[in-house]
Short mmCIF file of C-alpha atoms in Angstrom, two decimals:
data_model
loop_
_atom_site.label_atom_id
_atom_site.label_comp_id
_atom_site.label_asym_id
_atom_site.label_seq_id
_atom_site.Cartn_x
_atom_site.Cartn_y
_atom_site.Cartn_z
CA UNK J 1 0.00 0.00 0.00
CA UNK J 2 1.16 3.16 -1.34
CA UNK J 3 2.74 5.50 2.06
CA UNK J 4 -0.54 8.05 2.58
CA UNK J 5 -3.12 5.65 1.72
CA UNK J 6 -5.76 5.57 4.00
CA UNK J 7 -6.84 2.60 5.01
CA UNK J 8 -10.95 1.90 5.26
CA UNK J 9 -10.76 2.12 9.46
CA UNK J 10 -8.99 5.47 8.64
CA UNK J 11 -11.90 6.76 6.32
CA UNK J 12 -14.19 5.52 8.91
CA UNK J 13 -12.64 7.04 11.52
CA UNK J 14 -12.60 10.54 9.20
CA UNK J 15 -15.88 10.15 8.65
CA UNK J 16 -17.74 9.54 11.94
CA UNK J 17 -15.09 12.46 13.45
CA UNK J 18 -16.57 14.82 10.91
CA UNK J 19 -20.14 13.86 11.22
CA UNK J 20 -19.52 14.15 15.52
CA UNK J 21 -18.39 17.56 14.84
CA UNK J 22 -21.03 18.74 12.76
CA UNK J 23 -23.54 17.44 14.86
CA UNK J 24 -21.97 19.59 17.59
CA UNK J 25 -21.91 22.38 15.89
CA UNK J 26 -25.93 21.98 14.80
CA UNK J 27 -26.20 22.00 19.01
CA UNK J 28 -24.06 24.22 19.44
CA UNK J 29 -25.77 26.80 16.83
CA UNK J 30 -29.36 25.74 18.26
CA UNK J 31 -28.70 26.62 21.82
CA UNK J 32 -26.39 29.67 20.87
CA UNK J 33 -29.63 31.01 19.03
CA UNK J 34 -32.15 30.38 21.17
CA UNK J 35 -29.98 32.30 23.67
CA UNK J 36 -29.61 35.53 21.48
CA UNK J 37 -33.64 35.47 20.72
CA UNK J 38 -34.00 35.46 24.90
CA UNK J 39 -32.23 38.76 24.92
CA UNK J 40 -33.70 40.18 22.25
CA UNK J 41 -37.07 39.34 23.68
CA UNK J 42 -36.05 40.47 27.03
CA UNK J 43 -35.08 43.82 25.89
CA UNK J 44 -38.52 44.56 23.96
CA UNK J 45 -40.61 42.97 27.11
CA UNK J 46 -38.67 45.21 29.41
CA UNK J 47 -38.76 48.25 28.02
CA UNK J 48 -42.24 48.12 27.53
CA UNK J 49 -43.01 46.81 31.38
CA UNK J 50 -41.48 49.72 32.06
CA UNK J 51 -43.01 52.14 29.91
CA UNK J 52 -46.50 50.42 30.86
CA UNK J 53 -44.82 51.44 34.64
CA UNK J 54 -44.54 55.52 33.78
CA UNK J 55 -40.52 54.47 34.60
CA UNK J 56 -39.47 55.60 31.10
CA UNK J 57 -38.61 52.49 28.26
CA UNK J 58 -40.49 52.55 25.59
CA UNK J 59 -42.01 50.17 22.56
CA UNK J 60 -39.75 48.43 19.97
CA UNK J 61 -38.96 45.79 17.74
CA UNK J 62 -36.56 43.66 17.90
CA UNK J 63 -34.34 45.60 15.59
CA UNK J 64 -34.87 48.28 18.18
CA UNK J 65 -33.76 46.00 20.99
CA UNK J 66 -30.53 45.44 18.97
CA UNK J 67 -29.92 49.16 19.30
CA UNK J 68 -30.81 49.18 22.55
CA UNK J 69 -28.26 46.72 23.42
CA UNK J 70 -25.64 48.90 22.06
CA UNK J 71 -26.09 51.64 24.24
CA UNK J 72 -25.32 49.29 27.32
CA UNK J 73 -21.92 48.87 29.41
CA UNK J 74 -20.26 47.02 27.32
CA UNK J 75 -22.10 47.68 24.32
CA UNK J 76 -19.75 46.65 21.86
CA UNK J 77 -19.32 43.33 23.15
CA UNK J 78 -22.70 42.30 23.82
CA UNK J 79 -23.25 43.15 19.94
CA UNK J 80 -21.32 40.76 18.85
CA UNK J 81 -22.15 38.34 21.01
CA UNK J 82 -25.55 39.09 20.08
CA UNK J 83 -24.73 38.96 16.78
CA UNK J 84 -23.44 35.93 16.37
CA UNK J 85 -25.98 34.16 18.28
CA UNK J 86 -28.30 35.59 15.70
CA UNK J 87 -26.53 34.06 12.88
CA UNK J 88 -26.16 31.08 14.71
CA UNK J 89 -29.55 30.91 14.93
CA UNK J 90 -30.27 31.85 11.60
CA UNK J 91 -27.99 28.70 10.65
CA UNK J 92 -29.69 26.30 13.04
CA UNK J 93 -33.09 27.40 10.88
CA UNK J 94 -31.52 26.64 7.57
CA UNK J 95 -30.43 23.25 8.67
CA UNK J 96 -33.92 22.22 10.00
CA UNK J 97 -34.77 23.41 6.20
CA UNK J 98 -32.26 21.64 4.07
CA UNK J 99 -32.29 18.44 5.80
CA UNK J 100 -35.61 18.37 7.67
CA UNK J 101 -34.74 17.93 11.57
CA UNK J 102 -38.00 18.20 12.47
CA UNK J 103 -39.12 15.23 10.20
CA UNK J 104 -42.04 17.42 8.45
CA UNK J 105 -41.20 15.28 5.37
CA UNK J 106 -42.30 16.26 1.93
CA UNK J 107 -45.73 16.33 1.87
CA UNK J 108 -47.67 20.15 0.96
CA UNK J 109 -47.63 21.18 4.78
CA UNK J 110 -44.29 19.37 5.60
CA UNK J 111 -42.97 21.85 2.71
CA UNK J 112 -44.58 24.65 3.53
CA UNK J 113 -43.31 24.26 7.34
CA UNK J 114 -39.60 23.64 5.58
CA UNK J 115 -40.00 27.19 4.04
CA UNK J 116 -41.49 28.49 6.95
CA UNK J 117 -38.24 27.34 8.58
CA UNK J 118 -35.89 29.01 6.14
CA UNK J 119 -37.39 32.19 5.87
CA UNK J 120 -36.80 32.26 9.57
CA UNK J 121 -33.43 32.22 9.15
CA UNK J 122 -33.33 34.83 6.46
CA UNK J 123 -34.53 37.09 9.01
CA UNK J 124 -32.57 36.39 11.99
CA UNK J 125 -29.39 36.88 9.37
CA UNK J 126 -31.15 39.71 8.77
CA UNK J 127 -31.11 40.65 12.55
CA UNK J 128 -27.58 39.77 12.75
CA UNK J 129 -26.38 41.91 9.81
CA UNK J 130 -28.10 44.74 11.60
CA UNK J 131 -25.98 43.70 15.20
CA UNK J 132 -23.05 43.59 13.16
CA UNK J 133 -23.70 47.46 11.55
CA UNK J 134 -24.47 49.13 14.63
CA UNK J 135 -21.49 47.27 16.31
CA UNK J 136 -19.28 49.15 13.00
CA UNK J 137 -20.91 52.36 13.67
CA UNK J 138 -23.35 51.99 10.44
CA UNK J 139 -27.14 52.42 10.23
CA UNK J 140 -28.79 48.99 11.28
CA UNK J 141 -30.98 48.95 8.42
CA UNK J 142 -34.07 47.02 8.32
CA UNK J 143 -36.63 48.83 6.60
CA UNK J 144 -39.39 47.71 8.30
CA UNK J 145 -42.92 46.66 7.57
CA UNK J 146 -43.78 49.67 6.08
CA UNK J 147 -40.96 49.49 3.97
CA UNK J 148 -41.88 45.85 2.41
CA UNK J 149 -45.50 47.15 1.98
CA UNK J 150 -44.40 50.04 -0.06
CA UNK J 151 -42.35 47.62 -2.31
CA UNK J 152 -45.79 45.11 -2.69
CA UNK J 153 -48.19 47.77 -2.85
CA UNK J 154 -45.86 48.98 -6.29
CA UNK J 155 -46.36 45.88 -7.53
CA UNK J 156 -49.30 44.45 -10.01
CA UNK J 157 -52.20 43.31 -7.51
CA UNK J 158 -50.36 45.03 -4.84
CA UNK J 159 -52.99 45.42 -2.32
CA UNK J 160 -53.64 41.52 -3.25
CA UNK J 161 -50.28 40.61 -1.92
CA UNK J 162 -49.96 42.87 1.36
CA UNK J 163 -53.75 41.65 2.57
CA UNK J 164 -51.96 37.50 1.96
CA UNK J 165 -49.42 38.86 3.68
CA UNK J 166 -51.39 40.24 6.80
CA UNK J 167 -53.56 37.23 6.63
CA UNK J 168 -50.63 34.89 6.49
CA UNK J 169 -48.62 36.63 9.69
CA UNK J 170 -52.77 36.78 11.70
CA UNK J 171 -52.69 32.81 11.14
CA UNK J 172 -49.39 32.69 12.43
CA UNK J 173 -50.12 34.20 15.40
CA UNK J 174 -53.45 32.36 15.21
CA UNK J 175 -51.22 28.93 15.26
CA UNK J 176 -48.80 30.11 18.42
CA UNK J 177 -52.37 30.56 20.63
CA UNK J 178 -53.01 27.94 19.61
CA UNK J 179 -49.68 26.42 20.75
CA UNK J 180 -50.17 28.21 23.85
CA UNK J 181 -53.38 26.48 24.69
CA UNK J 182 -52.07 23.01 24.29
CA UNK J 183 -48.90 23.73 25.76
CA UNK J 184 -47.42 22.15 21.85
CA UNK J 185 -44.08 24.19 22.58
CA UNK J 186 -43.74 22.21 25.68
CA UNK J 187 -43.34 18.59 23.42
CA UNK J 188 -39.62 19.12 22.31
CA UNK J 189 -38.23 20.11 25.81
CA UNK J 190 -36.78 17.73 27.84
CA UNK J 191 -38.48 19.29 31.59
CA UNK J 192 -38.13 15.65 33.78
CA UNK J 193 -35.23 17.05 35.98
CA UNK J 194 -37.30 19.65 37.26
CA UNK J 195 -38.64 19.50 40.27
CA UNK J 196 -42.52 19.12 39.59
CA UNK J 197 -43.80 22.61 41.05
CA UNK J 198 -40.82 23.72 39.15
CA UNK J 199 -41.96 22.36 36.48
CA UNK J 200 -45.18 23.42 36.73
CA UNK J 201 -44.33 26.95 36.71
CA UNK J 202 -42.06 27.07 33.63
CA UNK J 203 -44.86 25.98 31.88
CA UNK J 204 -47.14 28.40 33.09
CA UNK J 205 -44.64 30.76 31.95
CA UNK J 206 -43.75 29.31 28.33
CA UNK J 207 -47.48 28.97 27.30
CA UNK J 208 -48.35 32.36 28.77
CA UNK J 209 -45.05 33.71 26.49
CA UNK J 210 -46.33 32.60 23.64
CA UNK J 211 -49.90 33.34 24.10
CA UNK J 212 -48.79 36.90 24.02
CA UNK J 213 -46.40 36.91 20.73
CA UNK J 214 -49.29 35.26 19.06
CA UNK J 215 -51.41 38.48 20.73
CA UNK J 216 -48.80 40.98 19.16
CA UNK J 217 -48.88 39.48 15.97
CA UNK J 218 -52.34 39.37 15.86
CA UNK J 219 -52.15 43.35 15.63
CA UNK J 220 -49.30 42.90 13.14
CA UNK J 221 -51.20 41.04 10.62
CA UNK J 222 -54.17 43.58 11.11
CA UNK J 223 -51.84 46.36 10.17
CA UNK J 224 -50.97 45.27 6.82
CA UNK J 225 -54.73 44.38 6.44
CA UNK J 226 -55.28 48.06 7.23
CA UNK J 227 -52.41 49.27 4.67
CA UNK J 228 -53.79 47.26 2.13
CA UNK J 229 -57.17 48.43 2.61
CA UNK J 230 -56.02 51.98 2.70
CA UNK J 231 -53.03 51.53 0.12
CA UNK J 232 -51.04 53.34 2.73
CA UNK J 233 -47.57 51.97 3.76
CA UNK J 234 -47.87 54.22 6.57
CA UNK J 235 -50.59 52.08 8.28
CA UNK J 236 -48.64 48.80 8.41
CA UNK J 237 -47.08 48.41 11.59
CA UNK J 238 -44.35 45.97 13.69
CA UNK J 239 -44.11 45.12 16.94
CA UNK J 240 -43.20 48.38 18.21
CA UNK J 241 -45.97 49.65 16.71
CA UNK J 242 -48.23 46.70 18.22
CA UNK J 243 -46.84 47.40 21.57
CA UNK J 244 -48.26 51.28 21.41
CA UNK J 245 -51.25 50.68 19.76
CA UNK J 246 -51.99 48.44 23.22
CA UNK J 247 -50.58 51.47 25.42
CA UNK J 248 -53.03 53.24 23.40
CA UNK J 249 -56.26 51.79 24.41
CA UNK J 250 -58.45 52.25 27.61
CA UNK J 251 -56.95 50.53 30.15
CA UNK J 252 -53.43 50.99 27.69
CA UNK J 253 -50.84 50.64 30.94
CA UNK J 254 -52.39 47.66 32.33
CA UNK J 255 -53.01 45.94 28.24
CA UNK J 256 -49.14 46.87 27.55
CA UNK J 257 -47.93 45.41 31.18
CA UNK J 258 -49.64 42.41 30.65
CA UNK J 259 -48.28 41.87 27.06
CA UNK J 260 -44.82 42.88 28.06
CA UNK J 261 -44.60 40.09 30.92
CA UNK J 262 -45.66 38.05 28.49
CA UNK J 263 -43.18 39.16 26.45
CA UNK J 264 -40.71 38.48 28.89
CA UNK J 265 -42.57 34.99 29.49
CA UNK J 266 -41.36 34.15 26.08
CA UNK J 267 -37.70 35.25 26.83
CA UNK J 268 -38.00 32.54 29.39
CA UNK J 269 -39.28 30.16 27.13
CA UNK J 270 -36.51 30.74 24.65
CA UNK J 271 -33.88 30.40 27.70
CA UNK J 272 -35.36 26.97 28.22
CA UNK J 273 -34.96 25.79 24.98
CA UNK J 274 -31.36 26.60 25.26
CA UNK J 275 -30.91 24.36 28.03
CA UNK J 276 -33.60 21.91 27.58
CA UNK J 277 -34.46 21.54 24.16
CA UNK J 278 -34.00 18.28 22.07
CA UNK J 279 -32.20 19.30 19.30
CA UNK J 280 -32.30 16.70 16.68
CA UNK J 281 -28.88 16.61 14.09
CA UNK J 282 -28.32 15.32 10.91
#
């Protein structure tokens, strides 16, 4: 045998070391991510707790939290910690996509989740890109809802596309209620080590996290109803914009306080599926 042959125990020994580490990595990305999305969450859900408080915050998206974060001790560093979190999330999404984790399959709906997936990541890159500009000084970007509905409403059946749109982002939030009420986020994470009132109360808090990002979205899908309706850009909306439109109502304080626990509920929720998620590799 020729002197740097490898011999079939060497490939096989290659192989399975390669396929350990990119399994890792998968983990690795997936818990990473999940971390990031906690403080991004956080952020939003406590600033507006305490704007619902009269302690000054305020309402914002999570592009706005990303800002926010900059303007901490230590600002620079948490950015790109942040930041790469965010792509690692973004990364974890596309490999649920291209090899279906998750085992959706191929079937109409097991697609259609797949895409779901992807896009997902698109926009958490996208969130990332904007960590990574503010951490270089530069303008984070991200036009914003109002933004994307000025590009459909240019287009041919315009107002056709941004009312699918709102529909589409109202029956997501429709599905995380939904989610919330049979506690379907609670499936994939591995909770037997707690205690059982323990237990008990992180799921209180993950469903009740949920239950309020589907609320927000709710309002988010509504607003690009509204745009489309109105063929105004101006009228569609984020989740800043969801966030005051509940401070906004009778009652507004106690509606946004409730909504930003939630909020931070969710941050929670995302915290626990760094830690206790399954996370299936390739």
């Amino acid at each position: 045998m020729a002197t740097g042959t490898l011999r079939r125990p060497d490939i096989q020994r290659v192989t399975r070391t390669g396929r350990e580490a990119s399994r890792s990595g998968v983990v690795w990305a997936a818990r990473a991510g999940y971390t990031a999305r906690a403080a991004v969450y956080a952020v939003i859900g406590v600033l507006a707790l305490m704007l619902a408080a009269g302690e000054g915050g305020q309402t914002t998206d999570t592009h706005g939290a990303v800002e926010e974060v900059a303007r901490q001790p230590f600002g620079s560093v948490l950015l790109v910690l942040l930041g790469v979190g965010l792509l690692a999330f973004a990364l974890w999404r596309f490999a649920q996509a291209a090899w279906d984790l998750e085992g959706k399959g191929r079937s109409g709906k097991g697609v259609a989740a797949r895409v779901g997936m992807a896009g997902s990541g698109v926009l958490h890159a996208s969130l990332a890109l904007t960590a990574f500009n503010v951490f270089q000084g530069r303008d984070g970007g991200g036009g914003g809802n109002q933004s994307l509905t000025a590009k459909l409403l240019s287009q041919p059946f315009g107002q056709a596309l941004v009312v699918l749109v709102g529909v589409s982002v109202m029956a997501f939030a429709g599905y995380q209620l939904y989610r919330a009420w049979k506690g379907r986020m609670l499936e994939k994470l591995s909770l037997s080590g707690l205690a059982a009132r323990r237990r008990t109360e992180v799921e209180r808090i993950c469903k009740a996290g949920v239950a309020a990002r589907g609320v927000v979205f709710l309002l988010v899908g509504w607003f690009f109803i509204q745009a489309a309706l109105r063929a105004d850009p101006g009228e569609a909306g984020g989740l800043g914009e969801a966030l005051g439109t509940l401070a906004a109502q009778p009652f507004g304080p106690w509606l946004l306080g409730v909504v930003a626990l939630g909020l931070v509920g969710y941050a929670v929720y995302q915290l626990c599926a760094a830690r206790y998620r399954r996370i299936p590799t390739p």
